[in-house]
Coordinates of C-alpha atoms and ligand atoms in Angstrom, one line a residue:
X13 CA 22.5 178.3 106.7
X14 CA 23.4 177.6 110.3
X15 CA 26.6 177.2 112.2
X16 CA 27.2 173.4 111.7
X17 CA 28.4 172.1 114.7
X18 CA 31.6 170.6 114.9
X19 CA 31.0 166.8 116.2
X20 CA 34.3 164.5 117.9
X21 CA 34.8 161.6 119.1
X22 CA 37.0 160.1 121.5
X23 CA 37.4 157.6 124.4
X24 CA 36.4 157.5 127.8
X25 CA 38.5 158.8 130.0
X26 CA 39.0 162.2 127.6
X27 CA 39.3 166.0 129.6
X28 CA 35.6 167.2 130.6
X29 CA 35.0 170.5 128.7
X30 CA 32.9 173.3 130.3
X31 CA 29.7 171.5 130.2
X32 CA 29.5 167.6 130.8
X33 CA 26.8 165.9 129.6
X34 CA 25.7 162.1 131.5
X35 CA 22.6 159.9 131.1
X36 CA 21.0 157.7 134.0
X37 CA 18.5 155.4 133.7
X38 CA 15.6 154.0 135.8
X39 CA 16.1 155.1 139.1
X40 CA 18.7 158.0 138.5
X41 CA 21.6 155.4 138.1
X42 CA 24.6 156.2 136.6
X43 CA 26.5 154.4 134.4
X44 CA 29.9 153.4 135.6
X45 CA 31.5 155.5 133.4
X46 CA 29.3 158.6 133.9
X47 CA 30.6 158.1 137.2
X48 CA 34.3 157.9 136.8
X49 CA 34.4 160.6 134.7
X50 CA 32.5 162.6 137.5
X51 CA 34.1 161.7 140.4
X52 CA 33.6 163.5 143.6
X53 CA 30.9 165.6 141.8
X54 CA 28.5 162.4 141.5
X55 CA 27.6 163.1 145.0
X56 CA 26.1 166.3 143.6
X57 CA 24.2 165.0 141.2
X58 CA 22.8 162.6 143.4
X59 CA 21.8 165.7 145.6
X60 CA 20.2 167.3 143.2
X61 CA 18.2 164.1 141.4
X62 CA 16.8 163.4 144.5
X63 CA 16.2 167.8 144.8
X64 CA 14.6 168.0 141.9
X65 CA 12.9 164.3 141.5
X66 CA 14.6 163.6 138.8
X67 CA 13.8 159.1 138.4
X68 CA 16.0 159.1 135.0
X69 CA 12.4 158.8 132.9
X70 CA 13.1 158.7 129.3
X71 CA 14.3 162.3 127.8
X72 CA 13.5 164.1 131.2
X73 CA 16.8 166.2 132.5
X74 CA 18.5 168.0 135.2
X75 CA 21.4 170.8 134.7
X76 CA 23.5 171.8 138.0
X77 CA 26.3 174.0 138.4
X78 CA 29.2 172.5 139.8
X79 CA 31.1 172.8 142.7
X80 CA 34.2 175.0 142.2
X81 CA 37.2 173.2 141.7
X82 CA 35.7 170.7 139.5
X83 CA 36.4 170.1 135.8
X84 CA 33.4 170.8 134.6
X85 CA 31.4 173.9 135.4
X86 CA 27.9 172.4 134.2
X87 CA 26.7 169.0 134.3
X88 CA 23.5 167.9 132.4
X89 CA 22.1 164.6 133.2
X90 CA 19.7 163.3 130.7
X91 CA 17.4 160.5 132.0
X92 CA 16.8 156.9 129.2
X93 CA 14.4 155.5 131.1
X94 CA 13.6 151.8 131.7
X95 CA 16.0 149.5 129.3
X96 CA 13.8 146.1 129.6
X97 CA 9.9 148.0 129.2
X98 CA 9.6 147.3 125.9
X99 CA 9.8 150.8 124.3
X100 CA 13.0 151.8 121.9
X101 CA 15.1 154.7 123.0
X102 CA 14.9 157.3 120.1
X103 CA 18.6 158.1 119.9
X104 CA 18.6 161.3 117.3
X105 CA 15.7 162.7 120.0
X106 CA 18.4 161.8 122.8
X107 CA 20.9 163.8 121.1
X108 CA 18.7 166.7 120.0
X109 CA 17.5 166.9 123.9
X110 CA 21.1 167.4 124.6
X111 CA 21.9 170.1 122.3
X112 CA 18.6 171.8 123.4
X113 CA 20.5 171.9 126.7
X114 CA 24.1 172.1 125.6
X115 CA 23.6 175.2 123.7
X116 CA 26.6 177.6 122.8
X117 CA 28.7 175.6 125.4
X118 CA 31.7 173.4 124.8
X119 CA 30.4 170.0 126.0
X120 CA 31.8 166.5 126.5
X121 CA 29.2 163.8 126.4
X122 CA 29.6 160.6 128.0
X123 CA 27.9 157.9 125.8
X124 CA 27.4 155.4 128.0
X125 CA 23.8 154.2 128.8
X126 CA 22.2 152.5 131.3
X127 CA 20.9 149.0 130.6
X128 CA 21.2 149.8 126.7
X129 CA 23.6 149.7 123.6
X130 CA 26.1 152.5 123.5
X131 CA 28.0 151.3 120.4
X132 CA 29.1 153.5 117.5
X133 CA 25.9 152.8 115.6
X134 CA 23.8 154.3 118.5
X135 CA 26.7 157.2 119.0
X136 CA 26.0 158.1 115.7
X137 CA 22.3 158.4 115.6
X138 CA 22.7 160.5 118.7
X139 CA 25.3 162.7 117.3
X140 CA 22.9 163.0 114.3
X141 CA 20.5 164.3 116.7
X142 CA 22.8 167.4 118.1
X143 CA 23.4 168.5 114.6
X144 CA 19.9 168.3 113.4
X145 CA 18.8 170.5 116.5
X146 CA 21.7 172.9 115.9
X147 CA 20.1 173.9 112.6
X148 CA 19.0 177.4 112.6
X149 CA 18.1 179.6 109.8
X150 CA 19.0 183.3 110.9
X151 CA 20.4 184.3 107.6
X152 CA 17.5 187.4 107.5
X153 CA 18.3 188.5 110.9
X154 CA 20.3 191.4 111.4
X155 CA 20.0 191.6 115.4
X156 CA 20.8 188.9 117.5
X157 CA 18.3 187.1 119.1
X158 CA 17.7 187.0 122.5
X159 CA 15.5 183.9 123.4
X160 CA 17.8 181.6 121.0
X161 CA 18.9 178.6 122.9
X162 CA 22.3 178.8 121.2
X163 CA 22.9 182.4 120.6
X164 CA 26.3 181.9 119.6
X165 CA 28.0 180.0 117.6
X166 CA 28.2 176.6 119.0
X167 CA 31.1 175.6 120.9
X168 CA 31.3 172.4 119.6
X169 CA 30.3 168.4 121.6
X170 CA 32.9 166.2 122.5
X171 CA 31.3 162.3 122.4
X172 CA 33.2 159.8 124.8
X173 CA 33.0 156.5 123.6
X174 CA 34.2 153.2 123.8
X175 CA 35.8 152.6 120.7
X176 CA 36.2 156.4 119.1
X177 CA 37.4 154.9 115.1
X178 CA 34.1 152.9 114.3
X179 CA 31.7 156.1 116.1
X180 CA 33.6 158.5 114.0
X181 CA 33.1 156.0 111.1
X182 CA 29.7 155.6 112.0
X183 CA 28.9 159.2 112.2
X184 CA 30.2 159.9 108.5
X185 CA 27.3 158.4 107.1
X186 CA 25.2 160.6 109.6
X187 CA 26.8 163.7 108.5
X188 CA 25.8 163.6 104.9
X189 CA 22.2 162.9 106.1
X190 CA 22.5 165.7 108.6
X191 CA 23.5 168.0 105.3
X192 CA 20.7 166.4 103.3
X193 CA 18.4 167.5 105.8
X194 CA 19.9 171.3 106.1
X195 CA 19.8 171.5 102.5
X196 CA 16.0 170.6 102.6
X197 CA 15.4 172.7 105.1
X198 CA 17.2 175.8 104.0
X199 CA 15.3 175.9 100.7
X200 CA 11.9 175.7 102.2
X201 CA 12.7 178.4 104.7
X202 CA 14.0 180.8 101.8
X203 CA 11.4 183.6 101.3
X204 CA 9.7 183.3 98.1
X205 CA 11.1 186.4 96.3
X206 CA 14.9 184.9 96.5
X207 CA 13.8 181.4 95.7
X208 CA 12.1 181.3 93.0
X209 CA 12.1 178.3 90.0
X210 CA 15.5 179.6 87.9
X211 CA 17.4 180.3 91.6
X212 CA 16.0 177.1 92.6
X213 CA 17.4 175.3 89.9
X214 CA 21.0 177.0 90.5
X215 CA 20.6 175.7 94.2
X216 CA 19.7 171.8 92.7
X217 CA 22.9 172.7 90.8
X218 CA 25.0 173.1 93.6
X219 CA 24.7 168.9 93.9
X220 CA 27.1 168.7 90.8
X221 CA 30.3 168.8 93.3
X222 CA 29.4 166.0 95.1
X223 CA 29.0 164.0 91.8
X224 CA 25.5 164.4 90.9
X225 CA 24.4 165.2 87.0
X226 CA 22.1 168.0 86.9
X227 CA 20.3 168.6 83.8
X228 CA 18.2 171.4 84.0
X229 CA 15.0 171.8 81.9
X230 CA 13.9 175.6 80.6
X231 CA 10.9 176.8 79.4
X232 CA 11.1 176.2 75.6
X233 CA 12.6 172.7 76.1
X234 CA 9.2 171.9 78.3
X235 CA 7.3 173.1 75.6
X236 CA 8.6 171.0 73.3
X237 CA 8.7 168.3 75.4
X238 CA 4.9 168.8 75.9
X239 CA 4.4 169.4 79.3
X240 CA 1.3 171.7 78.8
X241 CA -0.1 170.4 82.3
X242 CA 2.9 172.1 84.5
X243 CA 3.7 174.9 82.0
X244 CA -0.4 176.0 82.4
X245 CA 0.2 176.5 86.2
X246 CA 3.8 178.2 85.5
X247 CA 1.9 180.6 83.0
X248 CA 0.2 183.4 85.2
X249 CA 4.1 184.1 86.4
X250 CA 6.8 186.3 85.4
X251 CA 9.4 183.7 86.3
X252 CA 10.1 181.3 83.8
X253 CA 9.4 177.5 85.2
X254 CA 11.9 174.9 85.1
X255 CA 12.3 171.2 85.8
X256 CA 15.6 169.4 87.1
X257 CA 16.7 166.4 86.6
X258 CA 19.4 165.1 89.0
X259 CA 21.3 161.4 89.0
X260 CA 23.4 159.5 91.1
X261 CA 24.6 156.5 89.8
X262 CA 26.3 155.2 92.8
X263 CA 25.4 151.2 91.5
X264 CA 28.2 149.3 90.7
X265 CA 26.3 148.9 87.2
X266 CA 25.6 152.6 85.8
X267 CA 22.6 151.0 83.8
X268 CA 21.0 149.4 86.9
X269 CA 17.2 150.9 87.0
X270 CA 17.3 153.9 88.8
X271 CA 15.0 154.5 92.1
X272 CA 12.9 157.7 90.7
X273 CA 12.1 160.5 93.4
X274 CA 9.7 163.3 92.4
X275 CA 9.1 166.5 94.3
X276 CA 6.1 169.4 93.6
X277 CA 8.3 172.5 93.7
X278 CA 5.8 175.4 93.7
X279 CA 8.0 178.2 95.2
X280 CA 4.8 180.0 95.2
X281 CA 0.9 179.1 95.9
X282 CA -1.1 182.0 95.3
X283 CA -4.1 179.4 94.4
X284 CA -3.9 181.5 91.0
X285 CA -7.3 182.7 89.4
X286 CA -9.2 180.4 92.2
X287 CA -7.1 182.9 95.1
X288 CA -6.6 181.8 98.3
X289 CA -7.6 184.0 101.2
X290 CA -4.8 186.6 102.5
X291 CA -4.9 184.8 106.0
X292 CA -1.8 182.5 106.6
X293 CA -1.0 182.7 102.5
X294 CA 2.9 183.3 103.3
X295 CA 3.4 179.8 103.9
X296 CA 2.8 179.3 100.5
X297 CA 6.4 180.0 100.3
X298 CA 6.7 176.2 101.8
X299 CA 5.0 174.9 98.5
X300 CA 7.9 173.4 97.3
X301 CA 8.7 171.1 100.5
X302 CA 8.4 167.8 98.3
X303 CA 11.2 169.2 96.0
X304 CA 13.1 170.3 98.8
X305 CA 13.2 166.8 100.1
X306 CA 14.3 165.7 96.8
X307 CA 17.8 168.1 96.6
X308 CA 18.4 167.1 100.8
X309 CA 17.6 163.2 99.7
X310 CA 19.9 163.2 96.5
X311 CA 22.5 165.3 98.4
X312 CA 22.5 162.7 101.4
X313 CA 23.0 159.7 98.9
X314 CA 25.4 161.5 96.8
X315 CA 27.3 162.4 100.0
X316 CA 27.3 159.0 101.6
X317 CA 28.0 157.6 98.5
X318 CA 25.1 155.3 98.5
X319 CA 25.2 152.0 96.0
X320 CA 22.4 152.5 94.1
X321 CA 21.1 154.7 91.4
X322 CA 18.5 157.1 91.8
X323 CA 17.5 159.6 89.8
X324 CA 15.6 163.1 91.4
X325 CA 12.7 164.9 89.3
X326 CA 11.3 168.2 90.5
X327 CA 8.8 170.9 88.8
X328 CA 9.3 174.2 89.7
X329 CA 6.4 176.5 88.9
X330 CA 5.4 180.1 90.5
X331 CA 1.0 179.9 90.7
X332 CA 0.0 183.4 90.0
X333 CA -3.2 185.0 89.2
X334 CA -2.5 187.4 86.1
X335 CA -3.7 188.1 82.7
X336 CA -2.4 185.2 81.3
X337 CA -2.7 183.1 84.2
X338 CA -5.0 179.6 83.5
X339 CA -8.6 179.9 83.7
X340 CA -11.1 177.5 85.8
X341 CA -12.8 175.8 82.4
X342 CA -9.9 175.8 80.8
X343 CA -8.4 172.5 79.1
X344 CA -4.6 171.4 79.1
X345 CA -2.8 168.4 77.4
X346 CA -0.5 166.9 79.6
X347 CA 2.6 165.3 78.3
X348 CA 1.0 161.5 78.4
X349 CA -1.5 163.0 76.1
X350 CA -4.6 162.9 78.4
X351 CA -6.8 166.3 78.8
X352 CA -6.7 167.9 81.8
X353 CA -9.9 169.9 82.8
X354 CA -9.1 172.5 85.3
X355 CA -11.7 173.7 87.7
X356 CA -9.9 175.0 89.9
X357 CA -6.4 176.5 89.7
X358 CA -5.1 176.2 93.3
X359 CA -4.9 172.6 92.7
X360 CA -1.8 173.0 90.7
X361 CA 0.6 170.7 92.6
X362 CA -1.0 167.4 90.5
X363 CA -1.1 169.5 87.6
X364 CA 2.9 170.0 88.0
X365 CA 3.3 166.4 89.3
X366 CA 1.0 164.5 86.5
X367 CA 4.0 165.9 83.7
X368 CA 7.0 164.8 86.0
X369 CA 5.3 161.6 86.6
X370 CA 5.1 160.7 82.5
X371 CA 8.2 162.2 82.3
X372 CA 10.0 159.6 85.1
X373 CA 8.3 156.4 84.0
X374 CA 9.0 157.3 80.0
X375 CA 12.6 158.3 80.3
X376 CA 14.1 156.0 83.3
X377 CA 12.1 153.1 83.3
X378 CA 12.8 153.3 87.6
X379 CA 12.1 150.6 89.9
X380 CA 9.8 152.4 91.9
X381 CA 8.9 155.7 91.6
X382 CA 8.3 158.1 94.5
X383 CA 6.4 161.5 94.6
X384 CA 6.2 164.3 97.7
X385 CA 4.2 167.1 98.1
X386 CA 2.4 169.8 100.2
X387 CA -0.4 168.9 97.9
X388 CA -3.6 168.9 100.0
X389 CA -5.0 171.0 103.1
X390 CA -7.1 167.9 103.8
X391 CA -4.1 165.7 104.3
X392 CA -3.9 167.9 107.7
X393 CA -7.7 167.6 108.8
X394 CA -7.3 164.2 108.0
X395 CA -3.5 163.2 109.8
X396 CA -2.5 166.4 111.8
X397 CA 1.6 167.2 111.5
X398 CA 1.9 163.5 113.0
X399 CA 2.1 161.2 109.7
X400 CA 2.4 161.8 105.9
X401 CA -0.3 160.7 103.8
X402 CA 0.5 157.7 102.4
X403 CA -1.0 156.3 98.7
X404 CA 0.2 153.8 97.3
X405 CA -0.3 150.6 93.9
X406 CA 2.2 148.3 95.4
X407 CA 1.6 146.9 99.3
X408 CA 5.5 145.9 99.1
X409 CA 6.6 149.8 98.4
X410 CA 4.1 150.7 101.2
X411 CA 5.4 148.2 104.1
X412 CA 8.9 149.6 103.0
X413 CA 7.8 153.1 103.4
X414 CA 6.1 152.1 107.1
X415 CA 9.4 150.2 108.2
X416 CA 11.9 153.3 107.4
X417 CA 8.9 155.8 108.7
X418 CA 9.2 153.7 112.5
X419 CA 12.9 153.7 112.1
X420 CA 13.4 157.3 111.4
X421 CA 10.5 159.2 113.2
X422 CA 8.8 160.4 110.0
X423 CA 5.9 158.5 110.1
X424 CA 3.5 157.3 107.5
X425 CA 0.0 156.7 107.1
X426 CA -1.5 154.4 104.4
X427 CA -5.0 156.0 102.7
X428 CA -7.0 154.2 100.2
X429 CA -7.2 154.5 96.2
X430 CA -10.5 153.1 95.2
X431 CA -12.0 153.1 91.4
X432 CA -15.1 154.8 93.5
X433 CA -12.5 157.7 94.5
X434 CA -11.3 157.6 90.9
X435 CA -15.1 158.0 89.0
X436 CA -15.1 161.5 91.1
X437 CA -12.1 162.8 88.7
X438 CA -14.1 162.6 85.3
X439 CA -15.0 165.6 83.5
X440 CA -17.5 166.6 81.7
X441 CA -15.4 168.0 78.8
X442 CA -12.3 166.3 78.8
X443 CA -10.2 163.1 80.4
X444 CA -9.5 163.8 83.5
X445 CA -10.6 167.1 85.7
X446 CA -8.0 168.7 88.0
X447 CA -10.6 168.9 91.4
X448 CA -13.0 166.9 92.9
X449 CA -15.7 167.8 95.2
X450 CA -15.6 168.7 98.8
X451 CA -15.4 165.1 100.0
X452 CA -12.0 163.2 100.6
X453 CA -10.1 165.8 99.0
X454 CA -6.1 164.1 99.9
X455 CA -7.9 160.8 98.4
X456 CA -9.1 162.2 94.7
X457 CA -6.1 164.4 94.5
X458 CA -4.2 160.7 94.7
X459 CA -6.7 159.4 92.5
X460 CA -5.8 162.1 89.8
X461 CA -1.7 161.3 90.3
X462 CA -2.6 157.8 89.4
X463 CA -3.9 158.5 86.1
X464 CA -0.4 159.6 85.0
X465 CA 1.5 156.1 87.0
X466 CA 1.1 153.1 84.4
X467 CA 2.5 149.2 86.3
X468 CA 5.3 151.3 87.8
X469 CA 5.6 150.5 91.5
X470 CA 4.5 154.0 92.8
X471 CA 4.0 155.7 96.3
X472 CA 2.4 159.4 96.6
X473 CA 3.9 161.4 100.2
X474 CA 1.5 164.2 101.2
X475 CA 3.7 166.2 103.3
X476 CA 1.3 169.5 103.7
X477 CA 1.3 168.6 107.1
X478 CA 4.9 167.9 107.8
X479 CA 6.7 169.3 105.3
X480 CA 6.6 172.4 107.1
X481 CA 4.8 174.4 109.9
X482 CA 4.7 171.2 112.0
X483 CA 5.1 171.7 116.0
X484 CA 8.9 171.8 116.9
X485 CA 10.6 168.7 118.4
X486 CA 13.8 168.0 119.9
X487 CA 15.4 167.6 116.6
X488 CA 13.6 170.5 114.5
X489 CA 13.2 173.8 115.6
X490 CA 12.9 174.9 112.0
X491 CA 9.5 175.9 110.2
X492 CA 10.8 174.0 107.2
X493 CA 12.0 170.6 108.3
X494 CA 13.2 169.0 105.7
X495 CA 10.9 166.2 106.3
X496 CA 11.4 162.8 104.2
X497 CA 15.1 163.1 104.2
X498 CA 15.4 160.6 106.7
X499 CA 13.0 158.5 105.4
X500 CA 13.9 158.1 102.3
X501 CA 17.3 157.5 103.0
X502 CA 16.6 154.9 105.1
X503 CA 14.1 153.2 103.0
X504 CA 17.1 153.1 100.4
X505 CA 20.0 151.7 103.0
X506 CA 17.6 149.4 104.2
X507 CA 15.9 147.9 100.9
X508 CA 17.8 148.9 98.1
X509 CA 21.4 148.9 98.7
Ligands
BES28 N1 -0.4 173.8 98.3 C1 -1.8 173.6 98.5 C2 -2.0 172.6 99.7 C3 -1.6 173.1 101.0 C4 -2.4 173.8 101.9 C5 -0.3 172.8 101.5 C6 -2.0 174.2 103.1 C7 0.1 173.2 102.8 C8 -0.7 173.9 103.6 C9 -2.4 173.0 97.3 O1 -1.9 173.5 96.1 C10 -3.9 173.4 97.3 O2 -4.1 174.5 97.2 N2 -4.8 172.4 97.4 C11 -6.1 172.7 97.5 C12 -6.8 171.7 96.5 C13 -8.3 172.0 96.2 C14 -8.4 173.3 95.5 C15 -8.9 170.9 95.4 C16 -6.6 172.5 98.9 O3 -6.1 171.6 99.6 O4 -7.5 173.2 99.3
MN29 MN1 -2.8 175.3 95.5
ZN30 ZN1 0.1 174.1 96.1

């Protein structure tokens, strides 16, 4: 929902636009090109380095005005740091520190960096970087804002590079994963009484133009179905649950086995009869960050054209207390035929997730099967905003999942599954109860996905802490931040493809 920023690419040399962006690396050096495309103002920027004590350390900047007469009225250098100590420049942070400083301005960038790769590959990645920290979502402001960093619409960035056909190539690729992640983003930020599980399903629906097949899934086909563990957290609401089903087959075989993603889509997280407190319960509204990743991940593939195919599975469910909402006590038969005691009826999200689970493995047979979700507050005692929660039957899956999380910046963190964790999910009255006790409370919610994952290779995401809420960085300013987009396209391109 925000201005998308228009990205170009051209060769060294090009006109300087208002603002002119440079880097410099250890030592405030400039690259030779930075220079040339300066001229007589590098003696300015030398000035003011040395003014300001700017050494070219990694991400740190300095913004002058420049003299009249000059092409450019602005000129941002951005320092890289050391090239030979060992630590990788993070090029989508690069490019989301530039934007944080480029603003509404027209800017040309020079991509040339000291000491370090400036191919189209790393042009790219840092032009993925502006556009992710151009997203805003002002759709429910009426006033402008003041304090926003790009208060207009944005100018547009210029990259100078040295061969402009393969960065603009490079940067398509980018640009559907840049979407993916506004798409993500976007639906977690909607408020909860415009997104709700049928206008949900109408957004998922929105993927059929870039190929996708949405099926959507209405209450009286999930009855039948048998999905009595997600249709008893949906039941306390006025608005009708669904389930979408969404496939890409981008494989050169359509009947490859599909990669299976699966998202917890609760557009609302009252806690139900077991009500959470009033304090802080409006980011509930973010309770449906795993199937927002889903949508942003199947729109990134779909859009990139990725060669593989993956199917996208996510439950959307309202949790409301009412006088037909679910009771603590009472007893539900999921759709693999195991009873389901609930105890408590803010632990929904497994409840929604054990039916999609069945559902995935019975219908797709996938190769691996992938679930997200703000499931537990104790994911966030436990890992902060830092790293997902990470659970996982298969070590391969989970090294995969590691690799892409270093690559990308959405880390991972790997927690155990134990049949000791496991013994704390029996019930008295039935299979399998919904809660465990106080004690490692990401870990038995895990424990209780795993009862509906037979030998499928399977990894569970808790994103409570990152899917939204998390601290702003240089590439997300947004509450939602469409975490695991990234990721998971990366752990495809890398792996799978
Ligand atoms: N959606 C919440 C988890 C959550 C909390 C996500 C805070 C993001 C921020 C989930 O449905 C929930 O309520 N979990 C309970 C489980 C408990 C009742 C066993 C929790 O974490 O307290
Ligand atoms: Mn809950
Ligand atoms: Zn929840």
């Amino acid at each position: 929902m925000s201005h998308s920023l228009k990205i170009t690419f051209e060769g060294f040399g090009a006109p300087l636009r208002d603002t002119a962006l440079v880097f410099a690396g250890e030592g405030a050096v400039l690259s030779p090109e930075a220079s040339a495309a300066l001229g007589e103002t590098v003696a300015a920027v030398e000035r003011a380095a040395k003014g300001e004590r700017f050494t070219g350390k990694a991400l740190a900047s300095i913004v002058l005005l420049a003299p009249p007469d000059t092409e450019a009225a602005r000129v941002i250098v951005i320092g890289t740091g050391a090239a030979d100590d060992g630590k990788p420049l993070d090029l989508s942070m690069l490019g989301g520190t530039a934007m944080g400083l480029i603003g509404d301005k027209p800017a040309t960038v020079v991509f040339s960096l000291d000491g370090r790769d400036s191919d189209a590959e790393n042009a790219a990645e840092f032009a993925l970087g502006l556009a992710l920290r151009n997203y805003r979502f002002r759709k429910y402001k009426t006033k402008k804002d003041k304090d926003d960093e790009a208060r207009g619409k944005p100018a547009g960035v210029t990259i100078l590079v040295d061969d402009p056909a393969a960065a603009r190539k490079a940067f398509k690729r980018r640009q559907a994963i840049a979407d993916g992640v506004t798409v993500a983003r976007d639906l977690v930020n909607e408020p909860p009484n415009v997104l709700y599980p049928a206008s949900f399903a109408e957004r998922a629906e929105k993927l059929g133009k870039l190929g996708v097949e949405v099926e959507v899934l209405e209450a009286k086909a999930l009855r039948k179905l048998g999905m009595g563990a997600l249709l008893g957290v949906a039941q306390g609401s006025v608005r009708e649950p669904r389930v979408v089903v969404m496939r890409w087959n981008g494989a050169a075989n359509e009947k490859d086995a599909p990669l299976a993603f699966i998202g917890k889509g609760v557009t609302f997280d009252t806690g139900g009869i077991s009500i959470k407190s009033a304090g802080g319960m409006e980011d509930m509204k973010g309770d449906m960050a795993g199937a927002a990743c889903v949508v942003g991940l199947l729109h990134a593939l779909a859009a990139r054209k990725a060669r593989i195919n993956a199917v996208g599975v996510i439950g959307l469910v309202e949790n409301m207390p009412d006088g037909n909402a679910q009771r603590p006590g009472d007893i539900v038969t999921s759709l693999s035929g195991q009873t389901i005691e609930i105890i408590n009826t803010d632990a929904e999200g497994r409840l929604v997730l054990a039916d999609l689970l069945w559902y995935a493995q019975r219908e797709f047979k996938p190769v691996f099967i992938i679930n997200l979700a703000t499931l537990t507050g104790a994911i966030m005692v436990a890992l902060g905003t830092e790293h997902a929660g990470l659970f996982s039957n298969d070590d391969a899956l989970s090294e995969r999942l590691g690799e892409a999380g270093k690559a990308t910046g959405e880390k991972v963190w790997r927690m155990p599954l134990a049949p000791e964790y496991d013994k704390l999910m029996d019930s008295k009255f039935a299979d399998v109860k919904n809660a465990g006790g106080r004690h490692a409370g990401s870990i038995t919610a895990a424990q209780f996905l795993q009862r509906f994952v037979n030998d499928t290779p399977w990894a569970h995401l808790d994103i409570a802490g990152t899917g939204m809420g998390a601290p702003a960085s240089a590439i997300n300013q947004s509450w939602g931040s469409g975490w695991g987009v990234r990721l998971l396209d990366r752990l495809v391109a890398d792996n799978y493809e």
